[in-house]
Amino acid sequence: MSTSKYKPSHLATLPETLDPAEYDTSLETRRAQAERLAIRARLKREYLLQYNDPNRRGLIENPALLRWTYARINVYPNFRPTPKNSLLGALFGIGPLIFLYCIIKADRDKKEKLIREGKLDRTFQLSC
Amino acid sequence: MAVARAGFLGIQWPQRASQNVVPLGAWTASRMTNDMLPASYPRTPEGRAATPKKYNMCVGDYEPYPDDGMRYGNYPKLPDCSQHERNPWYSWDQPDLRLNWGEPTHWHLDMYTRNRVDMSPTPVSWNVTCMQLFSFMAFMTFMFWVGDMYPVYQPVGPKQYACNNLYLERGSDPSKEPESVVHYEI
């Protein structure tokens, strides 16, 4: 079946068997696969050397994880205020606060109005 | 002079042998150097060629996030696949995370772990799934709303109580004569 009705989306990726790149056997792809395998083998060798070292006492640190941690923490040097950034920041940072303020204020004003008119049932009210 | 130098080298030899027993300050806590850490977006072609080696990637695979000030720097943009989709039978270095040592980790790895977001391919495509679910929900909601507007049930009449419509039980005066209620017609 050359065309499939399955459409990938941001929430469900394409299965490997339906991906045409899986069946690509050209020389470039083979070379890229060999390069990836070489990197993978080198990393595995480094890991196993450290893992099976009898003099090793502590944990093996994972440089990829350290880089990931560093990147996730030190985001401010790479930050630059752009229109999109500022808009998102305002929307998610200040928007909910203003929204909640308006809702709570409106609700409390309504209640206050009812209390002043004496319409609210305050028989079991403990606070004043 | 040569004796002193041999003595000096002789002192160095046990230090090199026992690499785990070192005084504080003689060995760094981590073997990462500053050039191995992530940096800002690569602007020069040399930077673009050198960065994937730092991240243990192929040059062809390396694609940085677009430089729009959204804090990514030169971190590689890996395809958005969750850890659920990775081969469960391969012998990973870290089987619970399905991750290999030194492999470039996705920026959102903590979201894509096997406890959290799962982006495995669905049996039918996402559009079809959503369409089926929402059309069913919409249809049922509509039918319930129509049923609420036009209720259909067996014909009923008012309930018929005994003892003159429960005259005494309803708290009326026992000395007075209740009016007789007749529930039938002949």
PDB file of C-alpha atoms in Angstrom:
ATOM      1  CA  MET A   1       0.000   0.000   0.000  1.00  0.00           C
ATOM      2  CA  SER A   2       1.767   3.132  -1.185  1.00  0.00           C
ATOM      3  CA  THR A   3      -0.463   5.680   0.554  1.00  0.00           C
ATOM      4  CA  SER A   4      -1.894   5.150   4.000  1.00  0.00           C
ATOM      5  CA  LYS A   5      -4.813   6.900   5.620  1.00  0.00           C
ATOM      6  CA  TYR A   6      -2.835   7.277   8.837  1.00  0.00           C
ATOM      7  CA  LYS A   7      -1.867  10.895   9.426  1.00  0.00           C
ATOM      8  CA  PRO A   8       0.658  11.660  12.162  1.00  0.00           C
ATOM      9  CA  SER A   9      -0.040  14.526  14.484  1.00  0.00           C
ATOM     10  CA  HIS A  10       1.648  16.378  17.264  1.00  0.00           C
ATOM     11  CA  LEU A  11       0.041  13.999  19.742  1.00  0.00           C
ATOM     12  CA  ALA A  12       0.497  10.641  18.028  1.00  0.00           C
ATOM     13  CA  THR A  13       3.590  10.001  15.932  1.00  0.00           C
ATOM     14  CA  LEU A  14       3.775   8.016  12.735  1.00  0.00           C
ATOM     15  CA  PRO A  15       4.473   4.299  13.232  1.00  0.00           C
ATOM     16  CA  GLU A  16       7.884   3.208  11.964  1.00  0.00           C
ATOM     17  CA  THR A  17       6.454   0.721   9.480  1.00  0.00           C
ATOM     18  CA  LEU A  18       4.453   3.432   7.712  1.00  0.00           C
ATOM     19  CA  ASP A  19       7.414   5.799   7.485  1.00  0.00           C
ATOM     20  CA  PRO A  20       8.893   5.781   3.952  1.00  0.00           C
ATOM     21  CA  ALA A  21      12.304   6.747   5.358  1.00  0.00           C
ATOM     22  CA  GLU A  22      12.485   3.314   6.970  1.00  0.00           C
ATOM     23  CA  TYR A  23      12.608   1.630   3.560  1.00  0.00           C
ATOM     24  CA  ASP A  24      15.188   3.997   2.091  1.00  0.00           C
ATOM     25  CA  THR A  25      18.297   1.952   1.201  1.00  0.00           C
ATOM     26  CA  SER A  26      20.313   4.573  -0.655  1.00  0.00           C
ATOM     27  CA  LEU A  27      24.008   5.038  -0.045  1.00  0.00           C
ATOM     28  CA  GLU A  28      23.639   8.267   1.937  1.00  0.00           C
ATOM     29  CA  THR A  29      21.214   6.735   4.413  1.00  0.00           C
ATOM     30  CA  ARG A  30      23.429   3.693   4.809  1.00  0.00           C
ATOM     31  CA  ARG A  31      26.425   5.942   5.439  1.00  0.00           C
ATOM     32  CA  ALA A  32      24.481   8.001   7.992  1.00  0.00           C
ATOM     33  CA  GLN A  33      23.346   4.808   9.743  1.00  0.00           C
ATOM     34  CA  ALA A  34      26.934   3.561   9.859  1.00  0.00           C
ATOM     35  CA  GLU A  35      28.089   6.873  11.319  1.00  0.00           C
ATOM     36  CA  ARG A  36      25.395   6.766  13.969  1.00  0.00           C
ATOM     37  CA  LEU A  37      26.312   3.191  14.800  1.00  0.00           C
ATOM     38  CA  ALA A  38      29.971   4.177  15.116  1.00  0.00           C
ATOM     39  CA  ILE A  39      29.108   6.960  17.574  1.00  0.00           C
ATOM     40  CA  ARG A  40      26.843   4.602  19.493  1.00  0.00           C
ATOM     41  CA  ALA A  41      29.563   1.939  19.658  1.00  0.00           C
ATOM     42  CA  ARG A  42      32.139   4.439  20.872  1.00  0.00           C
ATOM     43  CA  LEU A  43      29.818   5.670  23.614  1.00  0.00           C
ATOM     44  CA  LYS A  44      28.937   2.126  24.624  1.00  0.00           C
ATOM     45  CA  ARG A  45      32.634   1.243  24.832  1.00  0.00           C
ATOM     46  CA  GLU A  46      33.355   4.277  27.020  1.00  0.00           C
ATOM     47  CA  TYR A  47      30.431   3.412  29.260  1.00  0.00           C
ATOM     48  CA  LEU A  48      31.389  -0.233  29.610  1.00  0.00           C
ATOM     49  CA  LEU A  49      35.019   0.644  30.347  1.00  0.00           C
ATOM     50  CA  GLN A  50      33.894   2.806  33.226  1.00  0.00           C
ATOM     51  CA  TYR A  51      31.195   0.361  34.316  1.00  0.00           C
ATOM     52  CA  ASN A  52      33.505  -2.651  34.514  1.00  0.00           C
ATOM     53  CA  ASP A  53      36.474  -0.787  35.915  1.00  0.00           C
ATOM     54  CA  PRO A  54      37.332  -2.610  39.193  1.00  0.00           C
ATOM     55  CA  ASN A  55      38.820   0.546  40.685  1.00  0.00           C
ATOM     56  CA  ARG A  56      35.662   2.566  40.170  1.00  0.00           C
ATOM     57  CA  ARG A  57      33.911   3.382  43.377  1.00  0.00           C
ATOM     58  CA  GLY A  58      31.214   5.915  42.584  1.00  0.00           C
ATOM     59  CA  LEU A  59      28.594   6.694  39.945  1.00  0.00           C
ATOM     60  CA  ILE A  60      29.336   7.098  36.265  1.00  0.00           C
ATOM     61  CA  GLU A  61      28.396  10.625  35.306  1.00  0.00           C
ATOM     62  CA  ASN A  62      26.458  10.988  32.070  1.00  0.00           C
ATOM     63  CA  PRO A  63      27.723  14.034  30.144  1.00  0.00           C
ATOM     64  CA  ALA A  64      24.552  14.150  28.067  1.00  0.00           C
ATOM     65  CA  LEU A  65      22.464  14.429  31.207  1.00  0.00           C
ATOM     66  CA  LEU A  66      24.755  17.095  32.622  1.00  0.00           C
ATOM     67  CA  ARG A  67      24.459  19.067  29.405  1.00  0.00           C
ATOM     68  CA  TRP A  68      20.694  18.694  29.514  1.00  0.00           C
ATOM     69  CA  THR A  69      20.546  19.891  33.097  1.00  0.00           C
ATOM     70  CA  TYR A  70      22.812  22.812  32.343  1.00  0.00           C
ATOM     71  CA  ALA A  71      20.763  23.803  29.309  1.00  0.00           C
ATOM     72  CA  ARG A  72      17.491  23.598  31.193  1.00  0.00           C
ATOM     73  CA  ILE A  73      18.757  25.703  34.067  1.00  0.00           C
ATOM     74  CA  ASN A  74      20.776  28.386  32.293  1.00  0.00           C
ATOM     75  CA  VAL A  75      18.083  29.673  29.995  1.00  0.00           C
ATOM     76  CA  TYR A  76      18.467  33.351  30.757  1.00  0.00           C
ATOM     77  CA  PRO A  77      21.653  33.920  28.668  1.00  0.00           C
ATOM     78  CA  ASN A  78      19.788  32.641  25.627  1.00  0.00           C
ATOM     79  CA  PHE A  79      16.641  34.606  26.337  1.00  0.00           C
ATOM     80  CA  ARG A  80      15.810  37.675  24.339  1.00  0.00           C
ATOM     81  CA  PRO A  81      12.530  39.585  24.673  1.00  0.00           C
ATOM     82  CA  THR A  82      10.627  39.256  21.420  1.00  0.00           C
ATOM     83  CA  PRO A  83       6.992  40.164  20.710  1.00  0.00           C
ATOM     84  CA  LYS A  84       5.955  36.520  20.880  1.00  0.00           C
ATOM     85  CA  ASN A  85       7.849  35.962  24.133  1.00  0.00           C
ATOM     86  CA  SER A  86       6.395  39.061  25.745  1.00  0.00           C
ATOM     87  CA  LEU A  87       2.887  38.190  24.636  1.00  0.00           C
ATOM     88  CA  LEU A  88       3.135  34.670  25.984  1.00  0.00           C
ATOM     89  CA  GLY A  89       4.630  35.931  29.208  1.00  0.00           C
ATOM     90  CA  ALA A  90       1.817  38.427  29.691  1.00  0.00           C
ATOM     91  CA  LEU A  91      -0.819  35.865  28.761  1.00  0.00           C
ATOM     92  CA  PHE A  92       0.335  33.159  31.111  1.00  0.00           C
ATOM     93  CA  GLY A  93       1.870  35.263  33.829  1.00  0.00           C
ATOM     94  CA  ILE A  94      -0.348  38.292  34.312  1.00  0.00           C
ATOM     95  CA  GLY A  95      -3.521  37.107  32.579  1.00  0.00           C
ATOM     96  CA  PRO A  96      -4.667  34.537  35.146  1.00  0.00           C
ATOM     97  CA  LEU A  97      -4.025  36.939  38.030  1.00  0.00           C
ATOM     98  CA  ILE A  98      -6.176  39.666  36.498  1.00  0.00           C
ATOM     99  CA  PHE A  99      -8.818  37.134  35.524  1.00  0.00           C
ATOM    100  CA  LEU A 100      -9.041  35.679  39.034  1.00  0.00           C
ATOM    101  CA  TYR A 101      -9.082  39.145  40.555  1.00  0.00           C
ATOM    102  CA  CYS A 102     -12.050  40.173  38.385  1.00  0.00           C
ATOM    103  CA  ILE A 103     -14.007  37.014  39.171  1.00  0.00           C
ATOM    104  CA  ILE A 104     -13.458  37.170  42.910  1.00  0.00           C
ATOM    105  CA  LYS A 105     -14.157  40.891  43.061  1.00  0.00           C
ATOM    106  CA  ALA A 106     -17.398  40.529  41.141  1.00  0.00           C
ATOM    107  CA  ASP A 107     -18.527  37.644  43.306  1.00  0.00           C
ATOM    108  CA  ARG A 108     -17.748  39.448  46.543  1.00  0.00           C
ATOM    109  CA  ASP A 109     -19.396  42.670  45.380  1.00  0.00           C
ATOM    110  CA  LYS A 110     -22.550  40.745  44.568  1.00  0.00           C
ATOM    111  CA  LYS A 111     -22.524  39.118  47.996  1.00  0.00           C
ATOM    112  CA  GLU A 112     -21.873  42.434  49.720  1.00  0.00           C
ATOM    113  CA  LYS A 113     -24.803  44.002  47.899  1.00  0.00           C
ATOM    114  CA  LEU A 114     -27.100  41.190  49.014  1.00  0.00           C
ATOM    115  CA  ILE A 115     -25.920  41.471  52.603  1.00  0.00           C
ATOM    116  CA  ARG A 116     -26.502  45.212  52.669  1.00  0.00           C
ATOM    117  CA  GLU A 117     -29.998  44.720  51.317  1.00  0.00           C
ATOM    118  CA  GLY A 118     -30.522  42.020  53.920  1.00  0.00           C
ATOM    119  CA  LYS A 119     -31.411  39.328  51.426  1.00  0.00           C
ATOM    120  CA  LEU A 120     -28.684  36.804  52.263  1.00  0.00           C
ATOM    121  CA  ASP A 121     -29.560  34.028  54.748  1.00  0.00           C
ATOM    122  CA  ARG A 122     -27.080  34.586  57.610  1.00  0.00           C
ATOM    123  CA  THR A 123     -28.671  32.450  60.337  1.00  0.00           C
ATOM    124  CA  PHE A 124     -25.645  30.197  60.861  1.00  0.00           C
ATOM    125  CA  GLN A 125     -22.955  32.747  59.982  1.00  0.00           C
ATOM    126  CA  LEU A 126     -20.144  32.610  62.533  1.00  0.00           C
ATOM    127  CA  SER A 127     -18.014  35.513  61.307  1.00  0.00           C
ATOM    128  CA  CYS A 128     -19.347  39.007  61.044  1.00  0.00           C
TER     129      CYS A 128
ATOM    130  CA  MET B   1      70.018  15.633  40.891  1.00  0.00           C
ATOM    131  CA  ALA B   2      69.023  12.441  39.079  1.00  0.00           C
ATOM    132  CA  VAL B   3      68.386  10.736  42.400  1.00  0.00           C
ATOM    133  CA  ALA B   4      66.184  13.594  43.539  1.00  0.00           C
ATOM    134  CA  ARG B   5      64.297  13.470  40.232  1.00  0.00           C
ATOM    135  CA  ALA B   6      63.827   9.716  40.536  1.00  0.00           C
ATOM    136  CA  GLY B   7      62.618  10.222  44.088  1.00  0.00           C
ATOM    137  CA  PHE B   8      60.165  12.853  42.888  1.00  0.00           C
ATOM    138  CA  LEU B   9      58.868  10.533  40.142  1.00  0.00           C
ATOM    139  CA  GLY B  10      58.706   7.737  42.672  1.00  0.00           C
ATOM    140  CA  ILE B  11      56.382   9.853  44.793  1.00  0.00           C
ATOM    141  CA  GLN B  12      54.156  10.535  41.818  1.00  0.00           C
ATOM    142  CA  TRP B  13      53.699   6.845  40.920  1.00  0.00           C
ATOM    143  CA  PRO B  14      51.493   5.818  43.902  1.00  0.00           C
ATOM    144  CA  GLN B  15      49.387   8.936  43.343  1.00  0.00           C
ATOM    145  CA  ARG B  16      48.657   7.936  39.763  1.00  0.00           C
ATOM    146  CA  ALA B  17      47.892   4.335  40.729  1.00  0.00           C
ATOM    147  CA  SER B  18      45.256   5.060  43.344  1.00  0.00           C
ATOM    148  CA  GLN B  19      43.054   7.352  41.390  1.00  0.00           C
ATOM    149  CA  ASN B  20      40.163   7.176  43.784  1.00  0.00           C
ATOM    150  CA  VAL B  21      41.989   8.100  46.940  1.00  0.00           C
ATOM    151  CA  VAL B  22      42.929  11.713  46.371  1.00  0.00           C
ATOM    152  CA  PRO B  23      42.910  14.642  48.749  1.00  0.00           C
ATOM    153  CA  LEU B  24      40.336  17.319  48.212  1.00  0.00           C
ATOM    154  CA  GLY B  25      41.203  19.791  45.530  1.00  0.00           C
ATOM    155  CA  ALA B  26      43.471  17.444  43.612  1.00  0.00           C
ATOM    156  CA  TRP B  27      40.668  16.141  41.359  1.00  0.00           C
ATOM    157  CA  THR B  28      37.662  17.906  39.986  1.00  0.00           C
ATOM    158  CA  ALA B  29      34.195  16.812  40.989  1.00  0.00           C
ATOM    159  CA  SER B  30      33.100  16.428  37.395  1.00  0.00           C
ATOM    160  CA  ARG B  31      35.058  15.652  34.264  1.00  0.00           C
ATOM    161  CA  MET B  32      33.084  18.102  32.142  1.00  0.00           C
ATOM    162  CA  THR B  33      34.971  21.051  30.828  1.00  0.00           C
ATOM    163  CA  ASN B  34      33.413  24.360  29.909  1.00  0.00           C
ATOM    164  CA  ASP B  35      33.547  23.727  26.185  1.00  0.00           C
ATOM    165  CA  MET B  36      31.486  20.544  26.565  1.00  0.00           C
ATOM    166  CA  LEU B  37      28.554  22.479  27.999  1.00  0.00           C
ATOM    167  CA  PRO B  38      25.731  23.963  25.908  1.00  0.00           C
ATOM    168  CA  ALA B  39      26.215  27.484  24.638  1.00  0.00           C
ATOM    169  CA  SER B  40      24.359  30.072  22.608  1.00  0.00           C
ATOM    170  CA  TYR B  41      22.941  29.552  19.132  1.00  0.00           C
ATOM    171  CA  PRO B  42      25.636  28.672  16.575  1.00  0.00           C
ATOM    172  CA  ARG B  43      25.924  31.522  14.115  1.00  0.00           C
ATOM    173  CA  THR B  44      29.048  30.519  12.196  1.00  0.00           C
ATOM    174  CA  PRO B  45      29.336  27.449   9.933  1.00  0.00           C
ATOM    175  CA  GLU B  46      32.315  26.285  12.015  1.00  0.00           C
ATOM    176  CA  GLY B  47      30.140  26.431  15.099  1.00  0.00           C
ATOM    177  CA  ARG B  48      27.423  24.468  13.334  1.00  0.00           C
ATOM    178  CA  ALA B  49      29.928  21.786  12.388  1.00  0.00           C
ATOM    179  CA  ALA B  50      31.594  21.593  15.784  1.00  0.00           C
ATOM    180  CA  THR B  51      28.468  21.577  17.949  1.00  0.00           C
ATOM    181  CA  PRO B  52      27.130  18.120  16.966  1.00  0.00           C
ATOM    182  CA  LYS B  53      30.435  16.518  17.974  1.00  0.00           C
ATOM    183  CA  LYS B  54      30.024  18.076  21.394  1.00  0.00           C
ATOM    184  CA  TYR B  55      26.563  16.532  21.684  1.00  0.00           C
ATOM    185  CA  ASN B  56      27.641  13.099  20.316  1.00  0.00           C
ATOM    186  CA  MET B  57      25.508  13.456  17.210  1.00  0.00           C
ATOM    187  CA  CYS B  58      25.979  13.159  13.475  1.00  0.00           C
ATOM    188  CA  VAL B  59      26.392  16.430  11.628  1.00  0.00           C
ATOM    189  CA  GLY B  60      23.479  15.462   9.421  1.00  0.00           C
ATOM    190  CA  ASP B  61      21.187  14.885  12.374  1.00  0.00           C
ATOM    191  CA  TYR B  62      21.991  18.114  14.167  1.00  0.00           C
ATOM    192  CA  GLU B  63      19.280  20.753  13.921  1.00  0.00           C
ATOM    193  CA  PRO B  64      19.240  23.507  16.523  1.00  0.00           C
ATOM    194  CA  TYR B  65      16.040  25.092  17.692  1.00  0.00           C
ATOM    195  CA  PRO B  66      15.230  28.283  15.760  1.00  0.00           C
ATOM    196  CA  ASP B  67      16.905  31.326  17.240  1.00  0.00           C
ATOM    197  CA  ASP B  68      13.934  33.416  18.375  1.00  0.00           C
ATOM    198  CA  GLY B  69      15.064  34.174  21.884  1.00  0.00           C
ATOM    199  CA  MET B  70      13.163  31.244  23.331  1.00  0.00           C
ATOM    200  CA  ARG B  71      16.061  30.163  25.582  1.00  0.00           C
ATOM    201  CA  TYR B  72      17.177  27.013  23.713  1.00  0.00           C
ATOM    202  CA  GLY B  73      20.647  28.175  22.645  1.00  0.00           C
ATOM    203  CA  ASN B  74      22.437  25.563  20.564  1.00  0.00           C
ATOM    204  CA  TYR B  75      20.637  22.580  22.040  1.00  0.00           C
ATOM    205  CA  PRO B  76      19.684  20.097  19.299  1.00  0.00           C
ATOM    206  CA  LYS B  77      16.087  19.759  18.219  1.00  0.00           C
ATOM    207  CA  LEU B  78      15.380  16.054  18.401  1.00  0.00           C
ATOM    208  CA  PRO B  79      12.160  14.524  17.003  1.00  0.00           C
ATOM    209  CA  ASP B  80       9.291  14.621  19.479  1.00  0.00           C
ATOM    210  CA  CYS B  81       9.031  10.942  20.380  1.00  0.00           C
ATOM    211  CA  SER B  82       8.142   9.723  23.818  1.00  0.00           C
ATOM    212  CA  GLN B  83      10.119   7.016  25.606  1.00  0.00           C
ATOM    213  CA  HIS B  84       7.130   4.668  25.271  1.00  0.00           C
ATOM    214  CA  GLU B  85       7.873   4.249  21.594  1.00  0.00           C
ATOM    215  CA  ARG B  86      11.439   3.072  22.017  1.00  0.00           C
ATOM    216  CA  ASN B  87      12.183  -0.606  21.559  1.00  0.00           C
ATOM    217  CA  PRO B  88      11.502  -2.365  24.876  1.00  0.00           C
ATOM    218  CA  TRP B  89      13.634  -5.370  23.951  1.00  0.00           C
ATOM    219  CA  TYR B  90      16.868  -3.545  23.158  1.00  0.00           C
ATOM    220  CA  SER B  91      19.441  -3.617  25.942  1.00  0.00           C
ATOM    221  CA  TRP B  92      19.502   0.038  26.944  1.00  0.00           C
ATOM    222  CA  ASP B  93      22.128   1.304  29.352  1.00  0.00           C
ATOM    223  CA  GLN B  94      19.275   2.697  31.453  1.00  0.00           C
ATOM    224  CA  PRO B  95      16.333   0.356  30.860  1.00  0.00           C
ATOM    225  CA  ASP B  96      13.756   2.292  32.884  1.00  0.00           C
ATOM    226  CA  LEU B  97      14.355   5.482  30.940  1.00  0.00           C
ATOM    227  CA  ARG B  98      15.103   3.603  27.699  1.00  0.00           C
ATOM    228  CA  LEU B  99      18.147   5.783  27.332  1.00  0.00           C
ATOM    229  CA  ASN B 100      21.773   5.154  26.429  1.00  0.00           C
ATOM    230  CA  TRP B 101      24.786   6.696  28.101  1.00  0.00           C
ATOM    231  CA  GLY B 102      25.939   9.811  26.310  1.00  0.00           C
ATOM    232  CA  GLU B 103      22.979   9.861  23.923  1.00  0.00           C
ATOM    233  CA  PRO B 104      21.663  13.374  23.211  1.00  0.00           C
ATOM    234  CA  THR B 105      18.646  13.768  25.479  1.00  0.00           C
ATOM    235  CA  HIS B 106      15.512  15.486  24.292  1.00  0.00           C
ATOM    236  CA  TRP B 107      14.827  18.916  25.757  1.00  0.00           C
ATOM    237  CA  HIS B 108      11.488  17.662  27.093  1.00  0.00           C
ATOM    238  CA  LEU B 109      12.777  14.295  28.329  1.00  0.00           C
ATOM    239  CA  ASP B 110      11.160  14.721  31.716  1.00  0.00           C
ATOM    240  CA  MET B 111       7.803  15.058  29.963  1.00  0.00           C
ATOM    241  CA  TYR B 112       8.355  12.053  27.697  1.00  0.00           C
ATOM    242  CA  THR B 113       9.260   9.490  30.368  1.00  0.00           C
ATOM    243  CA  ARG B 114       7.203   6.348  30.656  1.00  0.00           C
ATOM    244  CA  ASN B 115       5.257   7.731  33.593  1.00  0.00           C
ATOM    245  CA  ARG B 116       4.077  10.768  31.719  1.00  0.00           C
ATOM    246  CA  VAL B 117       3.105  11.864  28.219  1.00  0.00           C
ATOM    247  CA  ASP B 118       2.748   8.992  25.770  1.00  0.00           C
ATOM    248  CA  MET B 119       2.907   9.812  22.094  1.00  0.00           C
ATOM    249  CA  SER B 120       2.829   6.291  20.695  1.00  0.00           C
ATOM    250  CA  PRO B 121       1.057   5.877  17.380  1.00  0.00           C
ATOM    251  CA  THR B 122      -2.653   5.210  17.801  1.00  0.00           C
ATOM    252  CA  PRO B 123      -4.437   2.371  15.905  1.00  0.00           C
ATOM    253  CA  VAL B 124      -6.314   4.929  13.812  1.00  0.00           C
ATOM    254  CA  SER B 125      -4.967   8.376  13.105  1.00  0.00           C
ATOM    255  CA  TRP B 126      -5.546  11.131  15.595  1.00  0.00           C
ATOM    256  CA  ASN B 127      -8.061  13.011  13.456  1.00  0.00           C
ATOM    257  CA  VAL B 128     -10.222   9.931  13.050  1.00  0.00           C
ATOM    258  CA  THR B 129     -10.015   9.188  16.790  1.00  0.00           C
ATOM    259  CA  CYS B 130     -11.073  12.688  17.772  1.00  0.00           C
ATOM    260  CA  MET B 131     -13.809  12.775  15.160  1.00  0.00           C
ATOM    261  CA  GLN B 132     -15.277   9.481  16.340  1.00  0.00           C
ATOM    262  CA  LEU B 133     -15.229  10.451  19.998  1.00  0.00           C
ATOM    263  CA  PHE B 134     -16.642  13.947  19.608  1.00  0.00           C
ATOM    264  CA  SER B 135     -19.310  12.936  17.135  1.00  0.00           C
ATOM    265  CA  PHE B 136     -20.533  10.243  19.527  1.00  0.00           C
ATOM    266  CA  MET B 137     -20.556  12.684  22.467  1.00  0.00           C
ATOM    267  CA  ALA B 138     -22.326  15.333  20.410  1.00  0.00           C
ATOM    268  CA  PHE B 139     -24.936  12.888  19.173  1.00  0.00           C
ATOM    269  CA  MET B 140     -25.685  11.569  22.664  1.00  0.00           C
ATOM    270  CA  THR B 141     -25.891  15.071  24.095  1.00  0.00           C
ATOM    271  CA  PHE B 142     -28.301  16.082  21.367  1.00  0.00           C
ATOM    272  CA  MET B 143     -30.501  13.040  21.890  1.00  0.00           C
ATOM    273  CA  PHE B 144     -30.632  13.568  25.647  1.00  0.00           C
ATOM    274  CA  TRP B 145     -31.554  17.213  25.110  1.00  0.00           C
ATOM    275  CA  VAL B 146     -34.337  16.256  22.685  1.00  0.00           C
ATOM    276  CA  GLY B 147     -35.570  13.632  25.156  1.00  0.00           C
ATOM    277  CA  ASP B 148     -35.617  16.257  27.862  1.00  0.00           C
ATOM    278  CA  MET B 149     -37.703  18.577  25.728  1.00  0.00           C
ATOM    279  CA  TYR B 150     -40.203  15.907  24.633  1.00  0.00           C
ATOM    280  CA  PRO B 151     -40.472  13.346  27.463  1.00  0.00           C
ATOM    281  CA  VAL B 152     -42.171  10.053  26.648  1.00  0.00           C
ATOM    282  CA  TYR B 153     -43.565   7.808  29.403  1.00  0.00           C
ATOM    283  CA  GLN B 154     -46.555   5.618  30.296  1.00  0.00           C
ATOM    284  CA  PRO B 155     -49.750   7.597  31.054  1.00  0.00           C
ATOM    285  CA  VAL B 156     -50.065   8.225  34.815  1.00  0.00           C
ATOM    286  CA  GLY B 157     -52.765   9.667  37.022  1.00  0.00           C
ATOM    287  CA  PRO B 158     -52.661  11.220  40.503  1.00  0.00           C
ATOM    288  CA  LYS B 159     -52.032   8.807  43.368  1.00  0.00           C
ATOM    289  CA  GLN B 160     -55.142   7.528  45.137  1.00  0.00           C
ATOM    290  CA  TYR B 161     -54.838   7.402  48.926  1.00  0.00           C
ATOM    291  CA  ALA B 162     -57.173   5.404  51.243  1.00  0.00           C
ATOM    292  CA  CYS B 163     -59.272   6.578  54.208  1.00  0.00           C
ATOM    293  CA  ASN B 164     -60.778   9.576  52.520  1.00  0.00           C
ATOM    294  CA  ASN B 165     -57.471  10.780  51.143  1.00  0.00           C
ATOM    295  CA  LEU B 166     -55.752  10.148  54.487  1.00  0.00           C
ATOM    296  CA  TYR B 167     -58.036  12.612  56.272  1.00  0.00           C
ATOM    297  CA  LEU B 168     -56.913  11.829  59.814  1.00  0.00           C
ATOM    298  CA  GLU B 169     -53.244  11.299  58.927  1.00  0.00           C
ATOM    299  CA  ARG B 170     -53.117  14.724  57.352  1.00  0.00           C
ATOM    300  CA  GLY B 171     -53.975  16.328  60.674  1.00  0.00           C
ATOM    301  CA  SER B 172     -57.590  17.293  60.147  1.00  0.00           C
ATOM    302  CA  ASP B 173     -60.149  17.514  62.913  1.00  0.00           C
ATOM    303  CA  PRO B 174     -61.391  14.018  63.989  1.00  0.00           C
ATOM    304  CA  SER B 175     -64.754  15.237  65.197  1.00  0.00           C
ATOM    305  CA  LYS B 176     -65.732  16.714  61.853  1.00  0.00           C
ATOM    306  CA  GLU B 177     -67.145  14.507  59.127  1.00  0.00           C
ATOM    307  CA  PRO B 178     -64.705  14.205  56.212  1.00  0.00           C
ATOM    308  CA  GLU B 179     -65.931  14.701  52.704  1.00  0.00           C
ATOM    309  CA  SER B 180     -65.959  11.393  50.860  1.00  0.00           C
ATOM    310  CA  VAL B 181     -63.591  11.136  47.921  1.00  0.00           C
ATOM    311  CA  VAL B 182     -64.628   8.808  45.152  1.00  0.00           C
ATOM    312  CA  HIS B 183     -61.895   7.547  42.782  1.00  0.00           C
ATOM    313  CA  TYR B 184     -64.079   5.581  40.376  1.00  0.00           C
ATOM    314  CA  GLU B 185     -66.824   6.143  37.890  1.00  0.00           C
ATOM    315  CA  ILE B 186     -69.511   3.662  37.080  1.00  0.00           C
TER     316      ILE B 186
END
